[in-house]
C-alpha cells in the first residue's frame, strides 16, 4: 500500500465517521426527544436519501471533470451536518442537518475512490485498505459519539465537527502526495475495454440488497440489543461498535479471500453465509446476539471492496460513475427502506422488522451467481 492510499484511507475514516454517527445518535434522540421508530428511521433516511440520489451524479461528473478539491470540502460538509443535528429540538431542522451531512458524504466518495484507484495502480488489495479506512470510521463513530452525547446530551453535538477538521487536513496531505507522485492530483490510469452495463446493473442490485440489510441493521441494532440484553445506551453503543468493527475485519478478509478464490466466488460464499448469521441476530437469546451481529458485519463487508473493483472493471471507461455507485451507494441507498422497517416495528415489533431483512441476502446470493469474473483485474489486482 502506497503512502498516498494510506493517507486517503485515513481521510476515508474521517468522513465515514459521520455515516456511523447517525445510527449512534438514534438512541439519544429516542431518550431526549422521545422519537418513535418511524421518526428515527426518518432521520436515518435523511442521511441516506439525498446521498443515494446524488452520489451517482457526482460520480458521472468526476468522469468528466477532475475535482480533487471537493474531497476535503465534502468531508467538512459531512461533519458540519452531524454537528448541527443536536442544536435545537426541531425535527425538520434535525432532518435537514443530517441531510446536509449525507450530501457531503455523497460528494466525497466518487472522487476519493477514483484517486485511490489511481494511486493504488488498480490493486484490489490496496483498495481493500482504502475501504478499510471507511470501516474504521464507522467503527469509531459510536466510540466518538456516545461519550460526547452521554456527557453533554444532544446539545454537545457541535463537538462532533472535530474529526472532519482532522480528516480534511490529512486529505490535503494526501492530495499533495499524489500530486508529487503523478504531477497532478487529477491524473488517473488509462483504461481500456468495453463497458458492460447489464452486468454492472446486476452488481448494483446486489449492492442495494446488501445496503438494505446493513443500514436497516445499523439503524435498529442498538435498540434491539438493548431489548435483548436488558442493557441501556452503553449496550447499544457496544452493539454498534461490534457491527462497525466487524466490517473492518470483513473488508481486509475479503481482499485476502479474493486473491485465493476470485472475487465473484468470494461474493457468493459471503452472501450465502450471511443468511444463517442474520437469522441468529433475530432469534439468538440474550447477549449471544453480539456474536451474530459480529458475524453479519464481517460477512456483509467481505464483498465491500470487491464491489468497488468489480464495478470499475465492468465500467472501465467510467471509473467515477462505478465508484459513486459501488462505494457510495453501497453505504447509503439502504436507508430508503429504513422507514418501512420502522413502520413494521411500530405495527408489529422490532423482531418482525429485522426478520424481514432475511430475504435480501438470499436475493444477493442468487444474483451473485450470475456475475462473471472480469479478466482485467486478474493481472492488475494481484500486484
Tab-separated table of N, CA and C in Angstrom, residues 44-112:
chain	number	residue	atom	x	y	z
A	44	UNK	N	-32.529	8.584	9.807
A	44	UNK	CA	-31.585	7.757	9.046
A	44	UNK	C	-31.799	7.953	7.551
A	45	UNK	N	-33.060	8.050	7.148
A	45	UNK	CA	-33.370	8.291	5.745
A	45	UNK	C	-32.792	9.615	5.271
A	46	UNK	N	-32.812	10.625	6.138
A	46	UNK	CA	-32.263	11.932	5.767
A	46	UNK	C	-30.795	11.830	5.403
A	47	UNK	N	-30.062	10.985	6.110
A	47	UNK	CA	-28.633	10.828	5.854
A	47	UNK	C	-28.366	10.046	4.583
A	48	UNK	N	-29.357	9.291	4.124
A	48	UNK	CA	-29.103	8.370	3.016
A	48	UNK	C	-29.848	8.705	1.727
A	49	UNK	N	-31.031	9.316	1.845
A	49	UNK	CA	-31.829	9.542	0.642
A	49	UNK	C	-31.130	10.478	-0.325
A	50	UNK	N	-30.746	11.663	0.153
A	50	UNK	CA	-30.080	12.629	-0.718
A	50	UNK	C	-28.768	12.063	-1.250
A	51	UNK	N	-28.044	11.368	-0.362
A	51	UNK	CA	-26.782	10.764	-0.772
A	51	UNK	C	-27.001	9.735	-1.874
A	52	UNK	N	-28.038	8.917	-1.745
A	52	UNK	CA	-28.311	7.883	-2.738
A	52	UNK	C	-28.655	8.478	-4.090
A	53	UNK	N	-29.391	9.576	-4.078
A	53	UNK	CA	-29.846	10.170	-5.334
A	53	UNK	C	-28.703	10.867	-6.059
A	54	UNK	N	-27.906	11.648	-5.327
A	54	UNK	CA	-26.913	12.498	-5.985
A	54	UNK	C	-25.544	11.849	-6.126
A	55	UNK	N	-25.304	10.766	-5.414
A	55	UNK	CA	-23.966	10.174	-5.479
A	55	UNK	C	-23.584	9.711	-6.885
A	56	UNK	N	-24.463	8.995	-7.601
A	56	UNK	CA	-24.107	8.649	-8.987
A	56	UNK	C	-23.911	9.877	-9.869
A	57	UNK	N	-24.618	10.970	-9.557
A	57	UNK	CA	-24.439	12.209	-10.320
A	57	UNK	C	-23.034	12.748	-10.115
A	58	UNK	N	-22.576	12.756	-8.858
A	58	UNK	CA	-21.207	13.174	-8.584
A	58	UNK	C	-20.211	12.249	-9.288
A	59	UNK	N	-20.532	10.958	-9.317
A	59	UNK	CA	-19.648	10.013	-9.983
A	59	UNK	C	-19.523	10.307	-11.465
A	60	UNK	N	-20.651	10.546	-12.125
A	60	UNK	CA	-20.616	10.872	-13.551
A	60	UNK	C	-19.873	12.173	-13.798
A	61	UNK	N	-20.018	13.112	-12.867
A	61	UNK	CA	-19.330	14.392	-13.014
A	61	UNK	C	-17.818	14.218	-12.935
A	62	UNK	N	-17.351	13.353	-12.024
A	62	UNK	CA	-15.904	13.149	-11.896
A	62	UNK	C	-15.321	12.430	-13.104
A	63	UNK	N	-16.154	11.743	-13.892
A	63	UNK	CA	-15.665	11.152	-15.134
A	63	UNK	C	-15.370	12.219	-16.182
A	64	UNK	N	-15.981	13.393	-16.013
A	64	UNK	CA	-15.806	14.478	-16.983
A	64	UNK	C	-14.864	15.565	-16.461
A	65	UNK	N	-14.975	15.890	-15.172
A	65	UNK	CA	-14.193	16.973	-14.581
A	65	UNK	C	-13.515	16.455	-13.317
A	66	UNK	N	-12.206	16.569	-13.240
A	66	UNK	CA	-11.480	16.147	-12.053
A	66	UNK	C	-11.657	17.195	-10.949
A	67	UNK	N	-12.061	16.750	-9.754
A	67	UNK	CA	-12.367	17.672	-8.661
A	67	UNK	C	-11.725	17.225	-7.356
A	68	UNK	N	-10.418	17.120	-7.296
A	68	UNK	CA	-9.795	16.700	-6.038
A	68	UNK	C	-10.087	17.636	-4.879
A	69	UNK	N	-10.301	18.925	-5.179
A	69	UNK	CA	-10.605	19.899	-4.127
A	69	UNK	C	-11.904	19.567	-3.397
A	70	UNK	N	-12.801	18.823	-4.088
A	70	UNK	CA	-14.107	18.509	-3.494
A	70	UNK	C	-13.985	17.534	-2.324
A	71	UNK	N	-12.870	16.815	-2.235
A	71	UNK	CA	-12.746	15.800	-1.185
A	71	UNK	C	-12.691	16.439	0.203
A	72	UNK	N	-11.774	17.355	0.497
A	72	UNK	CA	-11.803	17.983	1.838
A	72	UNK	C	-13.037	18.838	2.067
A	73	UNK	N	-13.553	19.486	1.012
A	73	UNK	CA	-14.752	20.315	1.173
A	73	UNK	C	-15.954	19.449	1.559
A	74	UNK	N	-16.123	18.327	0.871
A	74	UNK	CA	-17.261	17.448	1.164
A	74	UNK	C	-17.130	16.824	2.549
A	75	UNK	N	-15.888	16.553	2.970
A	75	UNK	CA	-15.677	15.976	4.293
A	75	UNK	C	-16.126	16.943	5.395
A	76	UNK	N	-15.753	18.209	5.271
A	76	UNK	CA	-16.160	19.176	6.285
A	76	UNK	C	-17.673	19.414	6.244
A	77	UNK	N	-18.281	19.302	5.063
A	77	UNK	CA	-19.742	19.418	4.962
A	77	UNK	C	-20.428	18.287	5.712
A	78	UNK	N	-19.904	17.076	5.547
A	78	UNK	CA	-20.470	15.921	6.257
A	78	UNK	C	-20.386	16.126	7.764
A	79	UNK	N	-19.253	16.646	8.237
A	79	UNK	CA	-19.096	16.882	9.672
A	79	UNK	C	-19.995	17.985	10.179
A	80	UNK	N	-20.167	19.036	9.382
A	80	UNK	CA	-20.998	20.157	9.806
A	80	UNK	C	-22.444	19.719	10.010
A	81	UNK	N	-22.959	18.882	9.124
A	81	UNK	CA	-24.343	18.437	9.247
A	81	UNK	C	-24.592	17.698	10.549
A	82	UNK	N	-23.710	16.748	10.877
A	82	UNK	CA	-23.882	15.994	12.123
A	82	UNK	C	-23.688	16.899	13.329
A	83	UNK	N	-22.747	17.840	13.228
A	83	UNK	CA	-22.510	18.760	14.340
A	83	UNK	C	-23.739	19.599	14.664
A	84	UNK	N	-24.554	19.887	13.649
A	84	UNK	CA	-25.740	20.721	13.845
A	84	UNK	C	-26.996	19.937	14.226
A	85	UNK	N	-26.933	18.606	14.130
A	85	UNK	CA	-28.167	17.827	14.289
A	85	UNK	C	-28.731	17.885	15.702
A	86	UNK	N	-27.895	18.182	16.695
A	86	UNK	CA	-28.393	18.251	18.066
A	86	UNK	C	-28.715	19.643	18.539
A	87	UNK	N	-28.484	20.644	17.683
A	87	UNK	CA	-28.743	22.034	18.049
A	87	UNK	C	-30.240	22.309	17.918
A	88	UNK	N	-30.868	22.756	18.975
A	88	UNK	CA	-32.316	22.961	18.945
A	88	UNK	C	-33.043	21.645	19.061
A	89	UNK	N	-34.371	21.697	19.053
A	89	UNK	CA	-35.149	20.465	19.180
A	89	UNK	C	-36.184	20.305	18.071
A	90	UNK	N	-35.992	21.017	16.962
A	90	UNK	CA	-36.924	20.936	15.840
A	90	UNK	C	-36.624	19.701	14.987
A	91	UNK	N	-37.640	18.872	14.777
A	91	UNK	CA	-37.440	17.678	13.941
A	91	UNK	C	-37.076	18.046	12.501
A	92	UNK	N	-37.770	18.997	11.846
A	92	UNK	CA	-37.386	19.362	10.476
A	92	UNK	C	-35.949	19.860	10.373
A	93	UNK	N	-35.499	20.669	11.331
A	93	UNK	CA	-34.129	21.170	11.285
A	93	UNK	C	-33.116	20.050	11.518
A	94	UNK	N	-33.458	19.127	12.406
A	94	UNK	CA	-32.593	17.961	12.611
A	94	UNK	C	-32.492	17.154	11.333
A	95	UNK	N	-33.624	16.954	10.677
A	95	UNK	CA	-33.664	16.196	9.416
A	95	UNK	C	-32.796	16.872	8.363
A	96	UNK	N	-32.913	18.207	8.239
A	96	UNK	CA	-32.146	18.943	7.231
A	96	UNK	C	-30.649	18.907	7.538
A	97	UNK	N	-30.289	18.991	8.818
A	97	UNK	CA	-28.871	18.947	9.187
A	97	UNK	C	-28.258	17.604	8.821
A	98	UNK	N	-28.991	16.530	9.105
A	98	UNK	CA	-28.486	15.201	8.770
A	98	UNK	C	-28.441	15.020	7.247
A	99	UNK	N	-29.419	15.604	6.536
A	99	UNK	CA	-29.406	15.539	5.070
A	99	UNK	C	-28.190	16.258	4.505
A	100	UNK	N	-27.800	17.385	5.116
A	100	UNK	CA	-26.591	18.098	4.694
A	100	UNK	C	-25.364	17.201	4.847
A	101	UNK	N	-25.305	16.459	5.934
A	101	UNK	CA	-24.200	15.523	6.135
A	101	UNK	C	-24.195	14.467	5.030
A	102	UNK	N	-25.381	13.961	4.683
A	102	UNK	CA	-25.465	12.976	3.609
A	102	UNK	C	-24.990	13.521	2.275
A	103	UNK	N	-25.258	14.800	2.019
A	103	UNK	CA	-24.790	15.427	0.785
A	103	UNK	C	-23.262	15.474	0.750
A	104	UNK	N	-22.653	15.808	1.879
A	104	UNK	CA	-21.196	15.820	1.940
A	104	UNK	C	-20.605	14.448	1.687
A	105	UNK	N	-21.211	13.431	2.271
A	105	UNK	CA	-20.753	12.054	2.053
A	105	UNK	C	-20.872	11.679	0.574
A	106	UNK	N	-21.974	12.095	-0.046
A	106	UNK	CA	-22.198	11.780	-1.466
A	106	UNK	C	-21.134	12.391	-2.350
A	107	UNK	N	-20.739	13.617	-2.043
A	107	UNK	CA	-19.742	14.289	-2.874
A	107	UNK	C	-18.353	13.709	-2.670
A	108	UNK	N	-18.108	13.121	-1.514
A	108	UNK	CA	-16.772	12.625	-1.195
A	108	UNK	C	-16.386	11.360	-1.960
A	109	UNK	N	-17.250	10.356	-1.939
A	109	UNK	CA	-16.825	9.011	-2.323
A	109	UNK	C	-16.388	8.820	-3.778
A	110	UNK	N	-17.102	9.342	-4.777
A	110	UNK	CA	-16.676	9.057	-6.156
A	110	UNK	C	-15.270	9.561	-6.475
A	111	UNK	N	-14.982	10.813	-6.123
A	111	UNK	CA	-13.670	11.367	-6.434
A	111	UNK	C	-12.581	10.711	-5.590
A	112	UNK	N	-12.866	10.438	-4.324
A	112	UNK	CA	-11.871	9.794	-3.468
A	112	UNK	C	-11.551	8.391	-3.959
